[in-house]
Short mmCIF file of C-alpha atoms in Angstrom, two decimals:
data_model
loop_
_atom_site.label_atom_id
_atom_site.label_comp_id
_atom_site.label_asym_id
_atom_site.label_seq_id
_atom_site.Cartn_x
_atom_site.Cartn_y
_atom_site.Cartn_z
CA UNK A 1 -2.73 -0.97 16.22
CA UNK A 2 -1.14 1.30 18.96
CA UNK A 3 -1.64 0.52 22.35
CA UNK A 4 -5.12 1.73 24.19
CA UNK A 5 -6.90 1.63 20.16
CA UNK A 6 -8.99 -0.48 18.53
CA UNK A 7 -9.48 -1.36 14.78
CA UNK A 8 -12.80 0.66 14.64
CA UNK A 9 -11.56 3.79 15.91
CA UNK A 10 -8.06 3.67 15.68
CA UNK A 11 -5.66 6.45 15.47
CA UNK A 12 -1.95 6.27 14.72
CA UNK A 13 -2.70 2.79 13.11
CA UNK A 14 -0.41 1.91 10.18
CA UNK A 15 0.51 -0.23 7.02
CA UNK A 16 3.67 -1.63 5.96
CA UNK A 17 3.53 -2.22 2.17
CA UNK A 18 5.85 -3.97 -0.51
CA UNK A 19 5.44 -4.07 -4.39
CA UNK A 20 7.93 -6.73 -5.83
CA UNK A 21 8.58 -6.60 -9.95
CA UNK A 22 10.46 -8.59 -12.07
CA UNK A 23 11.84 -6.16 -13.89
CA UNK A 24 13.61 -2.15 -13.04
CA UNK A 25 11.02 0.05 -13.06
CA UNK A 26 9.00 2.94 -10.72
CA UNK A 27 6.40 1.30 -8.97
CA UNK A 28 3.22 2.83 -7.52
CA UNK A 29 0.38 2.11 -5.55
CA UNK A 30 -2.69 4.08 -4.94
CA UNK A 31 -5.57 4.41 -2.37
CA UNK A 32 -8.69 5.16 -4.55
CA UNK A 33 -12.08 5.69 -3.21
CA UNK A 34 -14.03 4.04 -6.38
CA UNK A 35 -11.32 2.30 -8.31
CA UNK A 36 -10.31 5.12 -10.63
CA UNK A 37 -7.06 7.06 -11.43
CA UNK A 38 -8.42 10.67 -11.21
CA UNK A 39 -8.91 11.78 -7.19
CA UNK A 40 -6.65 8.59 -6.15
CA UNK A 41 -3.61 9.08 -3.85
CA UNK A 42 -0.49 7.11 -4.47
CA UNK A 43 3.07 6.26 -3.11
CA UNK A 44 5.52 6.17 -6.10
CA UNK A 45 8.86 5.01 -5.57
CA UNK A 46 11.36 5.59 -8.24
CA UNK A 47 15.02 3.99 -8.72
CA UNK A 48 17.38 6.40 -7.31
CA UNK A 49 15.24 8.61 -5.10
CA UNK A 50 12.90 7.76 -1.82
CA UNK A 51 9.10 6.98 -2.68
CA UNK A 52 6.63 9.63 -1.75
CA UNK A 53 3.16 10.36 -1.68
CA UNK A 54 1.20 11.69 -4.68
CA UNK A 55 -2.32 13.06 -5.84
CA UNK A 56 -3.41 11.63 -9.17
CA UNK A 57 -5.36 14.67 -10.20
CA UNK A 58 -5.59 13.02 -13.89
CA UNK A 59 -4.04 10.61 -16.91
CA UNK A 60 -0.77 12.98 -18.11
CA UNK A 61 2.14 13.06 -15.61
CA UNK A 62 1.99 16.74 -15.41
CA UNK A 63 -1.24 16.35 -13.45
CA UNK A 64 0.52 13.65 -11.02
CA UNK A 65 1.10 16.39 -8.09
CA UNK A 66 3.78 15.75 -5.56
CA UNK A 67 1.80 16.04 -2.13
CA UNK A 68 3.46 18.79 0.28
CA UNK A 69 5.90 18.25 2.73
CA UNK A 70 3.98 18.23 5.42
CA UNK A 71 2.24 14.97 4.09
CA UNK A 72 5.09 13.23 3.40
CA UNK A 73 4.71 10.87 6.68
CA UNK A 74 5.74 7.64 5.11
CA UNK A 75 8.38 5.27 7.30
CA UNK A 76 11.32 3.28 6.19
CA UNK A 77 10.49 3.88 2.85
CA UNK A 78 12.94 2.34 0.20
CA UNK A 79 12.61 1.35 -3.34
CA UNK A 80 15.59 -0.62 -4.95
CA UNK A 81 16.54 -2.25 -8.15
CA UNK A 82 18.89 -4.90 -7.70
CA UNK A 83 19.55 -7.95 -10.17
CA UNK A 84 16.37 -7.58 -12.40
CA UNK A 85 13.72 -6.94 -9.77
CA UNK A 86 12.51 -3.92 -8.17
CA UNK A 87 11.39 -3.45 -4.74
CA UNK A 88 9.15 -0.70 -2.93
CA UNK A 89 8.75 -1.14 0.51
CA UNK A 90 6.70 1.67 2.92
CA UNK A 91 4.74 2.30 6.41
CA UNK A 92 2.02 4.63 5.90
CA UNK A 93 -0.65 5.91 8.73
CA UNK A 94 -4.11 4.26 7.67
CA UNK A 95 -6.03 7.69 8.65
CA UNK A 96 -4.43 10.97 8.05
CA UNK A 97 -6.43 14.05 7.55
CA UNK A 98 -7.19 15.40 4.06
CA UNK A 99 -6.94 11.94 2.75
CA UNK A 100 -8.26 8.40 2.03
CA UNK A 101 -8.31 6.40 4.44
CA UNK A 102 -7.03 2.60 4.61
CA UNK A 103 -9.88 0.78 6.60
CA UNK A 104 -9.86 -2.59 8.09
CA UNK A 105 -12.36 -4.10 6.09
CA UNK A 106 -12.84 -3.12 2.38
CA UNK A 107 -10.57 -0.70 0.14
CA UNK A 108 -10.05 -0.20 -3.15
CA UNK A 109 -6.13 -0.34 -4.48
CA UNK A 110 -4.41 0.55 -8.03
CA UNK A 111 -1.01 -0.55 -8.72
CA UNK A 112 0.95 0.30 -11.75
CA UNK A 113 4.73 0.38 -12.64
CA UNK A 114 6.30 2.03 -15.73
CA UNK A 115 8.74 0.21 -18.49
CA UNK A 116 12.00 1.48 -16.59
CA UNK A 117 12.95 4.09 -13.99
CA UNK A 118 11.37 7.56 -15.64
CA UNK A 119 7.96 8.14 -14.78
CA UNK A 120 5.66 8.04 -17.53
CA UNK A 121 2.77 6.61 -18.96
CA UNK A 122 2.21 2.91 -17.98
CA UNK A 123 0.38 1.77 -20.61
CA UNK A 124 -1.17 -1.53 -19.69
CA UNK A 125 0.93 -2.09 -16.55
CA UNK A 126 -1.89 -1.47 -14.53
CA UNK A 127 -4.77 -2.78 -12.23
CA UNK A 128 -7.49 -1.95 -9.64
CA UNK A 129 -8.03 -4.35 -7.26
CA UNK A 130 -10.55 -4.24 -3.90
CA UNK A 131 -9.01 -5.89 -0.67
CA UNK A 132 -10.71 -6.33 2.36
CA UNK A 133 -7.83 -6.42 5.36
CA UNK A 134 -9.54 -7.89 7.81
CA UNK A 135 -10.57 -10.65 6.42
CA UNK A 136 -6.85 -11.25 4.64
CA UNK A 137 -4.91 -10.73 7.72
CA UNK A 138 -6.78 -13.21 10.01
CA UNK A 139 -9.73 -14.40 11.29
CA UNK A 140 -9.65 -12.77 14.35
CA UNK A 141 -9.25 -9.18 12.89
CA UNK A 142 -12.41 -7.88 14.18
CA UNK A 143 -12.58 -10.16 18.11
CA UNK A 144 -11.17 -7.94 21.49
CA UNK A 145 -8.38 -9.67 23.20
CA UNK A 146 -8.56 -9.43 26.80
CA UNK A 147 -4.67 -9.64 27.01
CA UNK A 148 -2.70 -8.14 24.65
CA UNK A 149 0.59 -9.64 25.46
CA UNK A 150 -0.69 -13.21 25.38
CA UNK A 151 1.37 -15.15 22.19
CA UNK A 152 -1.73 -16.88 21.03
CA UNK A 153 -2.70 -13.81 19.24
CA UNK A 154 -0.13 -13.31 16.92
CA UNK A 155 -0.80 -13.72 13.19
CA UNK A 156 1.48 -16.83 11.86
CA UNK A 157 1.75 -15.49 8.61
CA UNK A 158 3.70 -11.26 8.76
CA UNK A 159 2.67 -10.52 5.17
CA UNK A 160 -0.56 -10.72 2.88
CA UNK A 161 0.23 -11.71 -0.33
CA UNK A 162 -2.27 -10.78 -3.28
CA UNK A 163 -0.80 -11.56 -6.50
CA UNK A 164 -3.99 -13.34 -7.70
CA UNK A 165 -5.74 -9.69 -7.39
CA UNK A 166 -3.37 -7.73 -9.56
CA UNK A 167 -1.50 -9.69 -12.38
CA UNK A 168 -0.67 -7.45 -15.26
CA UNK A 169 -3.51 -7.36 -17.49
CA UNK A 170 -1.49 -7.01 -20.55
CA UNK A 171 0.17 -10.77 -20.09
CA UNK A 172 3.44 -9.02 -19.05
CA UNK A 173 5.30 -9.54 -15.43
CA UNK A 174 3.47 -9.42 -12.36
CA UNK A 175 3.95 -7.25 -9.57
CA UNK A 176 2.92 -8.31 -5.72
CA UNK A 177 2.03 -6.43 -3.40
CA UNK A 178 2.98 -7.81 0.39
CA UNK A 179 0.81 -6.19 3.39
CA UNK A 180 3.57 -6.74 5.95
CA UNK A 181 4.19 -6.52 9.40
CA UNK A 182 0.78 -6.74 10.73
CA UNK A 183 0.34 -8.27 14.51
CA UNK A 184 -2.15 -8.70 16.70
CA UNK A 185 -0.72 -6.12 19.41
CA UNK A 186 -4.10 -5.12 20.98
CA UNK A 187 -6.10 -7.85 19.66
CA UNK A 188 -7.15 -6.22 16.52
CA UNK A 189 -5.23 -6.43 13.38
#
């Protein structure tokens, strides 16, 4: 949270993600207002190239529409394959305009990730999965700290790990998703 914001009106606020698979493969996550594919907007990182921001507009990949440049805000965005495992790693604004927004409490998250590094059709290496970040990156997401600077309000833990939410349903490898980064700077998370 920047400086002079708050977590209920916050602007410039944003989210460092990670999606770790055992295995070499393009990774995605979305931000979906009711769970679903269609009308979702994801970040898909494949092998090779930088991961971007994309609209779902269906189930084919000729409907998966690259969003234009002038939404392609991520930071330090990298995806790697290295030694078996694939990594995706992003910062994304939480509120930009013309898209869903990552809140503080609730949201609704699909992840998928293909069988190697062309994108295609998942299959059943995908999940939805509902998350509510306040209440996974600390107790005191939502209480106004009188001095921002003070240690004491620094979250111990700089990553939210939520495998538990989005094993692969089809008994195969897992992929995690890390919420990373996040500190208390203001006294919201």
């Amino acid at each position: 949270v920047p400086e002079g914001q708050n977590a209920a009106n916050c602007e410039g606020c944003s989210i460092t993600m990670e999606l770790i698979f055992e295995g070499e493969a393009w990774l995605s996550i979305a931000f979906s207002e009711d769970g679903k594919m269609i009308g979702s907007e994801a970040v898909i990182g494949i092998p090779g190239s930088i991961p971007q921001k994309y609209m779902l507009g269906g189930y084919d990949v000729s409907v998966i529409q690259l969003m234009p440049e002038e939404q392609q805000t991520l930071t330090d965005a990298s995806i790697t394959a290295t030694n078996g495992q694939t990594i995706m790693k992003f910062t994304k604004l939480m509120s930009e305009p013309g898209e869903i927004e990552i809140l503080f409490g609730d949201n609704e998250f699909l992840w998928a990730h293909g069988s190697d590094a062309t994108l295609a059709y998942h299959g059943n290496n995908r999940a939805a999965f509902s998350l509510d970040l306040a209440a996974a990156g600390a107790a005191v997401a939502e209480e106004e700290v009188t001095d921002p600077t003070d240690p004491s309000v620094e979250v111990e833990e700089d990553s939210v790990n939520v495998p538990d939410a989005i094993q692969d349903p089809s008994g195969g490898q897992d992929c995690t998703v890390n919420f990373c980064d996040n500190e208390l700077t203001t006294g919201f998370l």
